[in-house]
Coordinates of C-alpha atoms in Angstrom, one line a residue:
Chain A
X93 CA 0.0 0.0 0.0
X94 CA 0.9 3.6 -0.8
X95 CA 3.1 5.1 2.1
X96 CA 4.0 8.5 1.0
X97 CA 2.2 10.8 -0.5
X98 CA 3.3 14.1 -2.1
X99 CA 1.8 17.4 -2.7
X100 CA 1.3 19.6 -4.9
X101 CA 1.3 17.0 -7.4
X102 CA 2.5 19.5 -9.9
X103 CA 4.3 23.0 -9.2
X104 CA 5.6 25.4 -11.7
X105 CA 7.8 28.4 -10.7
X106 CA 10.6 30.9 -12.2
X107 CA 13.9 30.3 -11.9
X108 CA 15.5 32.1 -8.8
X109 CA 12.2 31.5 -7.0
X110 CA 11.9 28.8 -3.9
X111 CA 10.4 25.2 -4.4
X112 CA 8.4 23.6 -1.1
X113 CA 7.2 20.2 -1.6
X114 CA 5.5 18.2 1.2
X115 CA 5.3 14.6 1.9
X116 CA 2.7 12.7 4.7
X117 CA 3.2 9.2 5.5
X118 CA 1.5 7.0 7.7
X119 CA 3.4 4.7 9.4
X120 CA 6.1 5.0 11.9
X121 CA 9.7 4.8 9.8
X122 CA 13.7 4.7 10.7
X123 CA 14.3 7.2 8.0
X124 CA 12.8 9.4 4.9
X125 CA 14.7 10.2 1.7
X126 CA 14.1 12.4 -1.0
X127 CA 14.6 11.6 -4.7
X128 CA 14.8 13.3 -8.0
X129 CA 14.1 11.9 -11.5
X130 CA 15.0 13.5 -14.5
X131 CA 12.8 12.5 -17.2
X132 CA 13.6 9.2 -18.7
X133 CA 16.2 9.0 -15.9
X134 CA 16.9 6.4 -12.6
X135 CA 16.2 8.3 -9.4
X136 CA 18.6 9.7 -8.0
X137 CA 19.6 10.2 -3.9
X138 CA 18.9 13.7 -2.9
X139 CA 19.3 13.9 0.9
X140 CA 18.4 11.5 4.4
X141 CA 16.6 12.3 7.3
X142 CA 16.7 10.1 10.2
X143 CA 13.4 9.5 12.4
X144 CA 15.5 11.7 15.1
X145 CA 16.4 14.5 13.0
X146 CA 14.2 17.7 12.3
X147 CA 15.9 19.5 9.9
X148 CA 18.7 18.7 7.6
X149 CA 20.9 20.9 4.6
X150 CA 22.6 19.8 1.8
X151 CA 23.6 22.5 -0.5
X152 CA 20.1 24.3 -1.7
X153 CA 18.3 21.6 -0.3
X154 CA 16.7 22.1 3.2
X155 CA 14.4 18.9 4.4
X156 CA 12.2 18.9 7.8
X157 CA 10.6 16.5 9.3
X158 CA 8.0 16.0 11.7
X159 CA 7.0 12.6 12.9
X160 CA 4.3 14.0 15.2
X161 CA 2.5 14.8 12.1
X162 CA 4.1 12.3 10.0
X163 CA 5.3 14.9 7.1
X164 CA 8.2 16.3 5.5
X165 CA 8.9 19.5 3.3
X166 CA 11.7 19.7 1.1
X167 CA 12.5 23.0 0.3
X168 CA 15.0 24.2 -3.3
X169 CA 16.3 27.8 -2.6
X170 CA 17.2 29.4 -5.5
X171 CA 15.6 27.5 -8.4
X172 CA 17.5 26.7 -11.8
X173 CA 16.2 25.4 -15.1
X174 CA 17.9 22.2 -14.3
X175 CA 16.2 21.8 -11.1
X176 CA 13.2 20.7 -13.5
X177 CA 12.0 17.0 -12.6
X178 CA 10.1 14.6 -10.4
X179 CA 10.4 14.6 -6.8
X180 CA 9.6 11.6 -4.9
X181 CA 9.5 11.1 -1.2
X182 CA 10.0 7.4 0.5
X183 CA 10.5 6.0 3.7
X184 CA 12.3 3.1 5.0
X185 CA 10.7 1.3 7.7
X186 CA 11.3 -2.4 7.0
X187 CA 14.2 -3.4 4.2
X188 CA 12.6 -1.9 1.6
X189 CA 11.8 2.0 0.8
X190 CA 8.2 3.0 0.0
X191 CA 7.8 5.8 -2.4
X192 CA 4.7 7.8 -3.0
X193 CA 3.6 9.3 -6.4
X194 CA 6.1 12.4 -6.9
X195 CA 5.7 16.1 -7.1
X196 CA 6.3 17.2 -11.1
X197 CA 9.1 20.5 -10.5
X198 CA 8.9 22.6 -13.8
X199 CA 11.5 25.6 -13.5
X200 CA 10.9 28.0 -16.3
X201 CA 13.7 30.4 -17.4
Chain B
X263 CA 33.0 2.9 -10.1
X264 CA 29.9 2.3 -12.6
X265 CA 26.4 2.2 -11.6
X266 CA 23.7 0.2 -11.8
X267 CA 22.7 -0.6 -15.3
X268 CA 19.1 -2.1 -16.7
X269 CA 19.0 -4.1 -20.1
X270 CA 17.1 -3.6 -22.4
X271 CA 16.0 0.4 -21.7
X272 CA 12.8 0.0 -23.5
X273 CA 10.9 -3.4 -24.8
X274 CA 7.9 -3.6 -26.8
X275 CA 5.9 -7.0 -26.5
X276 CA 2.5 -8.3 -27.8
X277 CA 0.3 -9.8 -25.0
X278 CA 0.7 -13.1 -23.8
X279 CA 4.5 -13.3 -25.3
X280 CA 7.6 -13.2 -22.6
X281 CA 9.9 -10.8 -21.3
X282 CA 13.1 -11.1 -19.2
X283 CA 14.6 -7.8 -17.3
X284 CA 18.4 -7.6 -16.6
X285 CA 20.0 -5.7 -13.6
X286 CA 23.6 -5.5 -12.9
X287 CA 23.7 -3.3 -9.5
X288 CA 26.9 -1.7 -8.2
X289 CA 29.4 -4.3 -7.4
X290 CA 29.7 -5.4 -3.7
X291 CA 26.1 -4.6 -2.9
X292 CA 24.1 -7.3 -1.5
X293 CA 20.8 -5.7 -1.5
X294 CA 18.8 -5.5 -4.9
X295 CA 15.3 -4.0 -5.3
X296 CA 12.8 -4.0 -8.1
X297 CA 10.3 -1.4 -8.6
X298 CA 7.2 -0.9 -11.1
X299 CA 6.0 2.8 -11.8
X300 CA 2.6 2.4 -14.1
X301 CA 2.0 5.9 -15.8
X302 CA 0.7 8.6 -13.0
X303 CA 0.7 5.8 -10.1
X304 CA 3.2 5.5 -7.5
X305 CA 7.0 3.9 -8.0
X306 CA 5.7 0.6 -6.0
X307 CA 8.0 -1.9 -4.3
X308 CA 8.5 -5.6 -6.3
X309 CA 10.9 -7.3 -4.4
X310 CA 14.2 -7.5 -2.6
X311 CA 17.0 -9.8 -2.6
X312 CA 19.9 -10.1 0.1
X313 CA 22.7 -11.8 -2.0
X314 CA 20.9 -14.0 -3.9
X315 CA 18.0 -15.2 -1.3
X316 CA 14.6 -12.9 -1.5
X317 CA 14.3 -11.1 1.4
X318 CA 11.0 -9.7 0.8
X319 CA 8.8 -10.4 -2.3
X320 CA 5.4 -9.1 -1.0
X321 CA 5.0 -6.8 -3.7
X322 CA 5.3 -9.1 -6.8
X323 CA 2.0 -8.5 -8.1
X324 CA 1.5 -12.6 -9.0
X325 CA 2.9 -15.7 -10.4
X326 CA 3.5 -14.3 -14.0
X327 CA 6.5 -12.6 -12.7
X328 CA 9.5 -14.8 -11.6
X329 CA 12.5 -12.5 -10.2
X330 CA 16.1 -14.3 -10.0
X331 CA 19.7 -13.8 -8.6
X332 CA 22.0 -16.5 -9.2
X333 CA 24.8 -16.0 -7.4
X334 CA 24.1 -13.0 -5.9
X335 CA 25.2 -10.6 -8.6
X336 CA 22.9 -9.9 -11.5
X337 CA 19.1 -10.4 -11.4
X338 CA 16.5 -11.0 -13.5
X339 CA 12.9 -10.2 -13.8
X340 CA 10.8 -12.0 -15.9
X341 CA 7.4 -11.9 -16.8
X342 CA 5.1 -14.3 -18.5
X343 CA 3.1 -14.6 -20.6
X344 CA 2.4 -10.5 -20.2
X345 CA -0.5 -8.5 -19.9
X346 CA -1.5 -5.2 -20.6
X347 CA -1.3 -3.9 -17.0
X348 CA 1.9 -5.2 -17.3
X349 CA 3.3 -2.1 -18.9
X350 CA 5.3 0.8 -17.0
X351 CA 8.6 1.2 -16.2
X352 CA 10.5 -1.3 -14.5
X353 CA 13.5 0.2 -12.0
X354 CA 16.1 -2.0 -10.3
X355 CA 18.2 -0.4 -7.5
X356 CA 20.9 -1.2 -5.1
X357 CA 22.7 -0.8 -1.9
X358 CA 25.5 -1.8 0.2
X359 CA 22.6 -1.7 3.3
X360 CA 19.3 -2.0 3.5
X361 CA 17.1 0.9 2.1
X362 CA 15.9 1.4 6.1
X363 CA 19.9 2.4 6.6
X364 CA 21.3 3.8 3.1
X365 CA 20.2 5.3 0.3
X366 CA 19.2 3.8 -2.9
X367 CA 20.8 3.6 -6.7
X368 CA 19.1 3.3 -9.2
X369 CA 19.0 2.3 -13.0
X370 CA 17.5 4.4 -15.6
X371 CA 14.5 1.7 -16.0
X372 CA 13.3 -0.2 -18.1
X373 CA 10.3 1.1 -19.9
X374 CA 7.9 -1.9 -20.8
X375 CA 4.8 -1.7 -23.4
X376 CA 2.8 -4.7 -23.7
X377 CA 0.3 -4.5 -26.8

């Protein structure tokens, strides 16, 4: 069954503007991860938040996490063209990773 | 070091013929996963071997599809005879942990149409 679930679905900004997606899961987890797809692409690793962190940077990337509420934002600062793609959220509770449907990031220049 | 690569990247079958996957993860991982994204649904979990036992294939969706790893490296997916909701894109992904621990890779798919 479905664990994550993303929203907006679909977001479209201008470059140099801030992206916020948001992800609510349901059960309890060890950790959540964020992914990015490029189109006709593999995902690719993003950043890792453990159940015991609340907030964690990499780069432009910020990701929080609340497992009171069982959701997590991931914020892009800065936006480029390139950031255009699919963003997935999953969480790892058992051996395998659960992903939800994606948010679809267009950056227009 | 080279990542993990999917064979063929796209296949084109009619109904009822069959289809075999390939995935070579990154070498020295033990843990391989297969995931199914149908168009507009979720990227949903197939399976997941340790080595070359299955440590978890609760999300193989039924007996047409038969997932192997001989020896621990490469795996294959196979699935027969196909159907139309067969289709999507199949992904293959490693890691040197389990996914509750590390992070994933992850081939580029491969993108299945059954007609």
């Amino acid at each position: 069954s479905q664990q994550g679930e993303e929203d907006p679905q679909a977001l479209s900004i201008q470059e140099g503007e801030n992206a916020t997606m948001n992800c609510s899961y349901k059960t309890s987890i060890n950790n959540l991860q964020w992914y990015r797809q490029n189109s006709g692409r593999g995902l690719v690793h993003l950043i890792l938040i453990r159940s015991n962190e609340r907030e964690k940077h990499s780069g432009r990337l910020r990701v929080t996490l609340d497992t009171s509420k069982k959701s997590s934002s991931l914020l892009i600062t800065a936006s480029r063209a390139a950031d255009t793609a699919s963003y997935f959220c999953a969480t790892g509770a058992g051996t395998a990773l659960i992903f939800g449907k994606g948010t679809t990031l267009s950056v227009s220049s | 070091e080279a990542g993990v690569t999917q064979f063929p990247s796209h296949s084109v079958i009619e109904k009822g013929q069959t289809v075999t996957l390939r995935c070579d993860p990154i070498s020295g991982h033990d843990n391989l996963y297969w995931y199914r994204r149908v168009m507009g649904k979720e990227i949903k979990f197939l399976l997941h071997f340790v080595k070359e036992s299955k440590q978890d294939e609760s999300g193989m969706p039924n007996n047409r599809f038969l997932a192997e790893r001989t020896g621990g490296t490469y795996s294959t997916l196979k699935v027969q005879p196909a159907e139309l909701e067969d289709s999507g894109v199949y992904f293959c992904a490693s890691s040197s942990r389990t996914a509750s621990n590390s992070p994933l890779h992850f081939g580029n798919g491969t993108r299945l149409t059954v007609t």
